[in-house]
Short mmCIF file of C-alpha atoms in Angstrom, two decimals:
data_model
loop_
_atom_site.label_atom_id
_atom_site.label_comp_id
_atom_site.label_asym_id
_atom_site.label_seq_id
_atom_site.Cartn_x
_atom_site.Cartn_y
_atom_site.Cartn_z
CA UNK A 257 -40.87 51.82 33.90
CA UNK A 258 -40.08 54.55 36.55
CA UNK A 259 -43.88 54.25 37.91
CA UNK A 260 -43.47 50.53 38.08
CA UNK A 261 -40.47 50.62 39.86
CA UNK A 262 -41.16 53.55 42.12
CA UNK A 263 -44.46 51.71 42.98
CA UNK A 264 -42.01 48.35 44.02
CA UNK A 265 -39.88 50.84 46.21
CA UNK A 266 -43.26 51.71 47.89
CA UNK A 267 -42.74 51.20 51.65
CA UNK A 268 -46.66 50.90 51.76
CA UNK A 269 -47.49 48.30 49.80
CA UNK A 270 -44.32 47.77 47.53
CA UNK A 271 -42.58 44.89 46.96
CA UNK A 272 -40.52 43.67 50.15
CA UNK A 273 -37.76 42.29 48.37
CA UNK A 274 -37.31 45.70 45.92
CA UNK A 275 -38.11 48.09 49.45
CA UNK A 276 -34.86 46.73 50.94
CA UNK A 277 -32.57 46.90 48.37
CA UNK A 278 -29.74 49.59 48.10
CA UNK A 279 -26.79 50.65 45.06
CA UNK A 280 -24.72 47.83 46.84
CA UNK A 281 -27.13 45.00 46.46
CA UNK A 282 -28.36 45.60 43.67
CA UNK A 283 -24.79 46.12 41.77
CA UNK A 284 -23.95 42.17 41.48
CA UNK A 285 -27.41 41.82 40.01
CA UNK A 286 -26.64 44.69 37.16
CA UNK A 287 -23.13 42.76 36.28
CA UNK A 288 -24.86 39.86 35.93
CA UNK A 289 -27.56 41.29 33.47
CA UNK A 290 -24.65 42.97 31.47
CA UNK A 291 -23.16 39.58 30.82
CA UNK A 292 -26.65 37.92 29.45
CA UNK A 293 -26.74 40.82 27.05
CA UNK A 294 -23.66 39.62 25.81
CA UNK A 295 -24.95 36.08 25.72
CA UNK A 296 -27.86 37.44 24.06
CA UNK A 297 -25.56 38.70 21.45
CA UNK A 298 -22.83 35.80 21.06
CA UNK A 299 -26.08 33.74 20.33
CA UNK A 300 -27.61 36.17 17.97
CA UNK A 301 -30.72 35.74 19.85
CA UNK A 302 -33.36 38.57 19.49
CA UNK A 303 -35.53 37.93 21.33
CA UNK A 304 -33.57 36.74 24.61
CA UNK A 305 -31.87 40.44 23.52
CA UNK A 306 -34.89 42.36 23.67
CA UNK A 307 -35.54 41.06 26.87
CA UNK A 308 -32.17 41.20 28.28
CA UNK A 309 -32.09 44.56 27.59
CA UNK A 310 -35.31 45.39 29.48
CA UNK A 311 -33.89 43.82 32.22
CA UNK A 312 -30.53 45.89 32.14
CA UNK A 313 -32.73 49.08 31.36
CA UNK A 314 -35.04 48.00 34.55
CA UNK A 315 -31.48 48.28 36.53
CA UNK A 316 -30.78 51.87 35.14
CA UNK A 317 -34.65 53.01 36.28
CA UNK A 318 -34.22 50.52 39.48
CA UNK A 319 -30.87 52.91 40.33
CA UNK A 320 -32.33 56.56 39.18
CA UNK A 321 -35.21 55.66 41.45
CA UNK A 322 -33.16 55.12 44.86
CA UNK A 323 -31.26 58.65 43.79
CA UNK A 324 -34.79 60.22 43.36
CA UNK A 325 -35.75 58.97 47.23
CA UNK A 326 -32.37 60.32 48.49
CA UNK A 327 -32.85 63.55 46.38
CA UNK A 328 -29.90 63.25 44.25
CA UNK A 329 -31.34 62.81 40.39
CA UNK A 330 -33.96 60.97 39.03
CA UNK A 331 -34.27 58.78 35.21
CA UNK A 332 -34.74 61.99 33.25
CA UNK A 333 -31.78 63.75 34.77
CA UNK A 334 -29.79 60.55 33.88
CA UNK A 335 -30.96 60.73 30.14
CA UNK A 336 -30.44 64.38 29.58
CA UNK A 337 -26.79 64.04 31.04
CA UNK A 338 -25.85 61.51 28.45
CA UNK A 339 -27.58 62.97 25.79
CA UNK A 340 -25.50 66.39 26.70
CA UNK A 341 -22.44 64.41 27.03
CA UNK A 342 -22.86 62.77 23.20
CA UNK A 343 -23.27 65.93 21.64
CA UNK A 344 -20.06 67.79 23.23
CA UNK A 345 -18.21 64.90 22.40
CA UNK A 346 -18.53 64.52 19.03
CA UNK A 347 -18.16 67.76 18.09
CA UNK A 348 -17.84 66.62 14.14
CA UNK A 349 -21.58 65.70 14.20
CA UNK A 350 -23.44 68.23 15.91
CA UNK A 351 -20.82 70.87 15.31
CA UNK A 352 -18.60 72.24 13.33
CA UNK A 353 -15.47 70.55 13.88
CA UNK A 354 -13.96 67.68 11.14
CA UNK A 355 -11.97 64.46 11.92
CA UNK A 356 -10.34 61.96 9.03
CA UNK A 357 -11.06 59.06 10.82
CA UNK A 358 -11.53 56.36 13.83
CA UNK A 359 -8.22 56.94 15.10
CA UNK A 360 -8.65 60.97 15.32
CA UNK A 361 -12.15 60.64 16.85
CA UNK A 362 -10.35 58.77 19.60
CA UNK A 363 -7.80 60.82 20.52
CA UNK A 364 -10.36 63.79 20.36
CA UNK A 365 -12.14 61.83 22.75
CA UNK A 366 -9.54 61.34 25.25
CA UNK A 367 -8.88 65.08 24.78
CA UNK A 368 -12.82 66.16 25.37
CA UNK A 369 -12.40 63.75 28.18
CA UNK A 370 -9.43 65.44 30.33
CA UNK A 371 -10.69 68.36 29.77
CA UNK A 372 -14.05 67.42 31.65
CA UNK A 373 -12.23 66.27 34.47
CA UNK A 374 -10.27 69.30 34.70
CA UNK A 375 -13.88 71.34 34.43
CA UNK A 376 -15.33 69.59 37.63
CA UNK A 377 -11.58 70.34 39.54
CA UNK A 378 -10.29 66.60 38.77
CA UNK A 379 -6.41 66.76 38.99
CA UNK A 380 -5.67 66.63 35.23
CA UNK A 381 -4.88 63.55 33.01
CA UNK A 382 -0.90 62.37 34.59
CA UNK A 383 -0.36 59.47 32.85
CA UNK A 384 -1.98 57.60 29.65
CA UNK A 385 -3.35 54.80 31.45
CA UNK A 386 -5.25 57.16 33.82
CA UNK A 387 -9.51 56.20 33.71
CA UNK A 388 -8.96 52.37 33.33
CA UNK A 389 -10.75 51.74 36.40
CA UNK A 390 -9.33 48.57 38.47
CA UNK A 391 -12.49 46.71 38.82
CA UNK A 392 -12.75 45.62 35.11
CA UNK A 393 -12.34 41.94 34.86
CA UNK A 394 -8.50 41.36 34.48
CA UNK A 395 -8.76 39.83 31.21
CA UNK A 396 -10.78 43.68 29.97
CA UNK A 397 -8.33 45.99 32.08
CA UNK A 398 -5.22 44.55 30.48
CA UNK A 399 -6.47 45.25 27.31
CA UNK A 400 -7.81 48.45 27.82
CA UNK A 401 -4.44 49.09 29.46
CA UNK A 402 -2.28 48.01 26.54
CA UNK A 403 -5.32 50.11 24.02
CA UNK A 404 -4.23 53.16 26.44
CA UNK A 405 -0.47 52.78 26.03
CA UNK A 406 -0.26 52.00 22.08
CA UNK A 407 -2.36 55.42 21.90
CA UNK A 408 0.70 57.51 23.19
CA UNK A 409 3.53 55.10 20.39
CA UNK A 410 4.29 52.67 23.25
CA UNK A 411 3.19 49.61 21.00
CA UNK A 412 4.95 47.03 18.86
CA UNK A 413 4.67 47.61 15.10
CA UNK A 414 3.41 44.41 14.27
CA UNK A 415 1.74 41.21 15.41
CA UNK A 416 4.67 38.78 14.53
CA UNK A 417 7.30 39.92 17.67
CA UNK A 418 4.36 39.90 20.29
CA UNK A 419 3.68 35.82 18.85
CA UNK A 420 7.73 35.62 19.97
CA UNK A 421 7.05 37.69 23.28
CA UNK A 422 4.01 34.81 23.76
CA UNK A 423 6.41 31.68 23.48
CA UNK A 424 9.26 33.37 25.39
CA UNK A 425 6.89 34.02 28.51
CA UNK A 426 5.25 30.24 28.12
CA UNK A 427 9.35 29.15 28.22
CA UNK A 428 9.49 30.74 31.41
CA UNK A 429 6.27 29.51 32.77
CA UNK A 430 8.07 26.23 31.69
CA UNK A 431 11.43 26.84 33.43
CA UNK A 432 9.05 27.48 36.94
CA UNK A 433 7.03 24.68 36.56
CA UNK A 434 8.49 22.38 39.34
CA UNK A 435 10.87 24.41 41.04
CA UNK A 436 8.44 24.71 43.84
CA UNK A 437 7.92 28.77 44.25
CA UNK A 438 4.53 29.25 43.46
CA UNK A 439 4.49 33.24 43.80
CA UNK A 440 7.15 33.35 41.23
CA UNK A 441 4.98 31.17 39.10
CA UNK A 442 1.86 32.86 39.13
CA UNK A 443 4.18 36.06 38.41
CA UNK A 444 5.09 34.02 35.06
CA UNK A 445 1.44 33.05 34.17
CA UNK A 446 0.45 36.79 34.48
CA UNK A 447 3.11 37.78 32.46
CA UNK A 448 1.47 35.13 30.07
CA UNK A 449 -2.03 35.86 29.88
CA UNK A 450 -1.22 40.07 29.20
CA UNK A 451 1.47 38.71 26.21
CA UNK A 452 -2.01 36.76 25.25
CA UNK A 453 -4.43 39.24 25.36
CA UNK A 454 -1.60 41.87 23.99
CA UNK A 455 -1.53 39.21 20.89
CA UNK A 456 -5.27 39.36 20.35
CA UNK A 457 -5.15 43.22 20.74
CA UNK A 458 -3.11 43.52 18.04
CA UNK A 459 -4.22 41.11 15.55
CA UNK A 460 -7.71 43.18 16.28
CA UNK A 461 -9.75 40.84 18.18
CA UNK A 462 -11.30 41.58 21.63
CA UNK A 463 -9.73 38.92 23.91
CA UNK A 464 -13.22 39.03 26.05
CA UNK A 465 -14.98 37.73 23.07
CA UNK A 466 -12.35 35.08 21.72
CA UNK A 467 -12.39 33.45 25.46
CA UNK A 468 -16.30 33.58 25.23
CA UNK A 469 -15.85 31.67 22.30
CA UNK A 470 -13.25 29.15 23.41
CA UNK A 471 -15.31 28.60 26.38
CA UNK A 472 -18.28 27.63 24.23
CA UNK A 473 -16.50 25.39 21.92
CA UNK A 474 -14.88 23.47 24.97
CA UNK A 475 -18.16 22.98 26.79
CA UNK A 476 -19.85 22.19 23.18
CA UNK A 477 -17.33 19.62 22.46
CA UNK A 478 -16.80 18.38 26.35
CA UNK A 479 -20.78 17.76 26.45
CA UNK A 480 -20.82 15.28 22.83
CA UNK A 481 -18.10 13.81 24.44
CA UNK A 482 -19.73 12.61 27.14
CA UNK A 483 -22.66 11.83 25.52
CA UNK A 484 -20.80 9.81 23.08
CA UNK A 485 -19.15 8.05 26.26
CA UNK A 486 -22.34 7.62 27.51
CA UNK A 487 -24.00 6.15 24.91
CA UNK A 488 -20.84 3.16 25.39
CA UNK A 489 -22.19 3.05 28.88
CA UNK A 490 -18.43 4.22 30.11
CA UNK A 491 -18.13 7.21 32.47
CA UNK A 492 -15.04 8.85 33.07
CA UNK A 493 -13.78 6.39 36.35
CA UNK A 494 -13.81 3.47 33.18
CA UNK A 495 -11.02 3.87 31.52
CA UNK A 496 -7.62 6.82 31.64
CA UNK A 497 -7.76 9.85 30.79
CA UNK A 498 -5.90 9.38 27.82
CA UNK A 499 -7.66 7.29 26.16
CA UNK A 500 -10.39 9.01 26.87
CA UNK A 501 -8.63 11.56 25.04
CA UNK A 502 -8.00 9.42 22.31
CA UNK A 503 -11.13 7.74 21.77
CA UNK A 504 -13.97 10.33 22.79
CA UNK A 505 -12.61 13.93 22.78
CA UNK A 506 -11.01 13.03 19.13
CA UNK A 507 -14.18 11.89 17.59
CA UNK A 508 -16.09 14.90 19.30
CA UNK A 509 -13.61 17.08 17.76
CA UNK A 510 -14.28 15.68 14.31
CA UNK A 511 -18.13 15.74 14.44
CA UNK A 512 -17.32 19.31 14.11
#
């Protein structure tokens, strides 16, 4: 793979396109590929995984191979880093250290981790939520956020008062709905959506992957519903909404 792609990156003969490229371009590119792994994986599709995750390894090579030009690092530098970095973190396998369980290998983690950062002159670990870097996708960051704080006791003890903390938000959401200030509302959906994926965090689902799966049933069930429209010769300027509602979107819902 590194011949291929250092033969695209050819200014002589390479590939236009993969000549002009830089770690900025191609970034939106490697996001994307990230998220058709996933839909490789909510599909439990093999094959489509296999290839997806050529195509996420090609960005890996694609990246090492721009460092290489610059004379930064090159693909093998990249896998002998992480392999280094999986063996002095875990310790209890290629070591001689012992942890109980899941919940000690993490905060052993956290610990190896700080003390990294504090190796290569990195101001040391101030605050729990420290490393949760702000591009994540909001809906990721608040949970890794709430994973960070519950690490250090801030948590609630069970799921059951976070369900009341989810209906006493959506009240206020209510109360703004209406009233015209629209900064104050979006304040009150936020507060929402983190009692949400809080909820989720708790009851030990990944919010990511419930929302992956909501969006699929939606566009599953939106999709027979206009095929069963459709097939009545009605589109959706024929009739209201609700009965629409009624009529279609119920007996979509019960094909299921």
């Amino acid at each position: 793979a590194s011949m291929v792609r250092a033969r695209l990156r050819d200014p002589d003969g390479g590939c236009p396109w993969g000549v002009e490229q830089t770690f900025a371009t191609i970034l939106p590119h490697t996001i994307e590929e990230a998220y058709e792994v996933a839909d490789a994986i909510d599909n439990n599709d093999m094959a489509a995984l296999k290839d997806e995750l050529g195509d996420l390894l090609f960005q890996v090579v694609f990246y090492a191979q721009m460092a290489k030009e610059a004379g930064d690092f090159d693909f093998a530098a990249v896998v002998e880093a992480i392999s280094e970095k999986m063996v002095r973190r875990h310790p209890h396998v290629f070591g001689d250290e012992t942890i109980q369980d899941a919940e000690a290998q993490t905060h052993a983690w956290e610990k190896l981790k700080r003390r990294e950062r504090a190796d290569i002159g990195e101001n040391p670990s101030e605050s729990a939520l420290d490393g949760v870097i702000p591009a994540l996708p909001a809906l990721t960051r608040a949970f890794k956020l709430q994973k960070r704080a519950a690490r250090v006791g801030f948590d609630w003890k069970t799921a059951a008062p976070i369900a009341g903390k989810v209906r006493e938000e959506l009240a206020e959401v209510e109360a703004e709905i209406g009233e015209g200030d629209e900064e104050r509302l979006k304040d009150e959906l936020g507060d929402l959506l983190f009692c949400c994926v809080n909820l989720t965090r708790k009851l030990g689902i990944d919010p990511e992957t419930a929302l992956r799966g909501g969006n699929a049933k939606f566009e599953r069930r939106f999709r027979r519903m206009e095929a069963l429209m459709a097939a009545d010769g009605l589109g959706f300027n024929d009739m209201p909404v609700d009965d629409v509602l009624e009529k279609y979107w119920t007996r979509a819902k019960g094909e299921e």
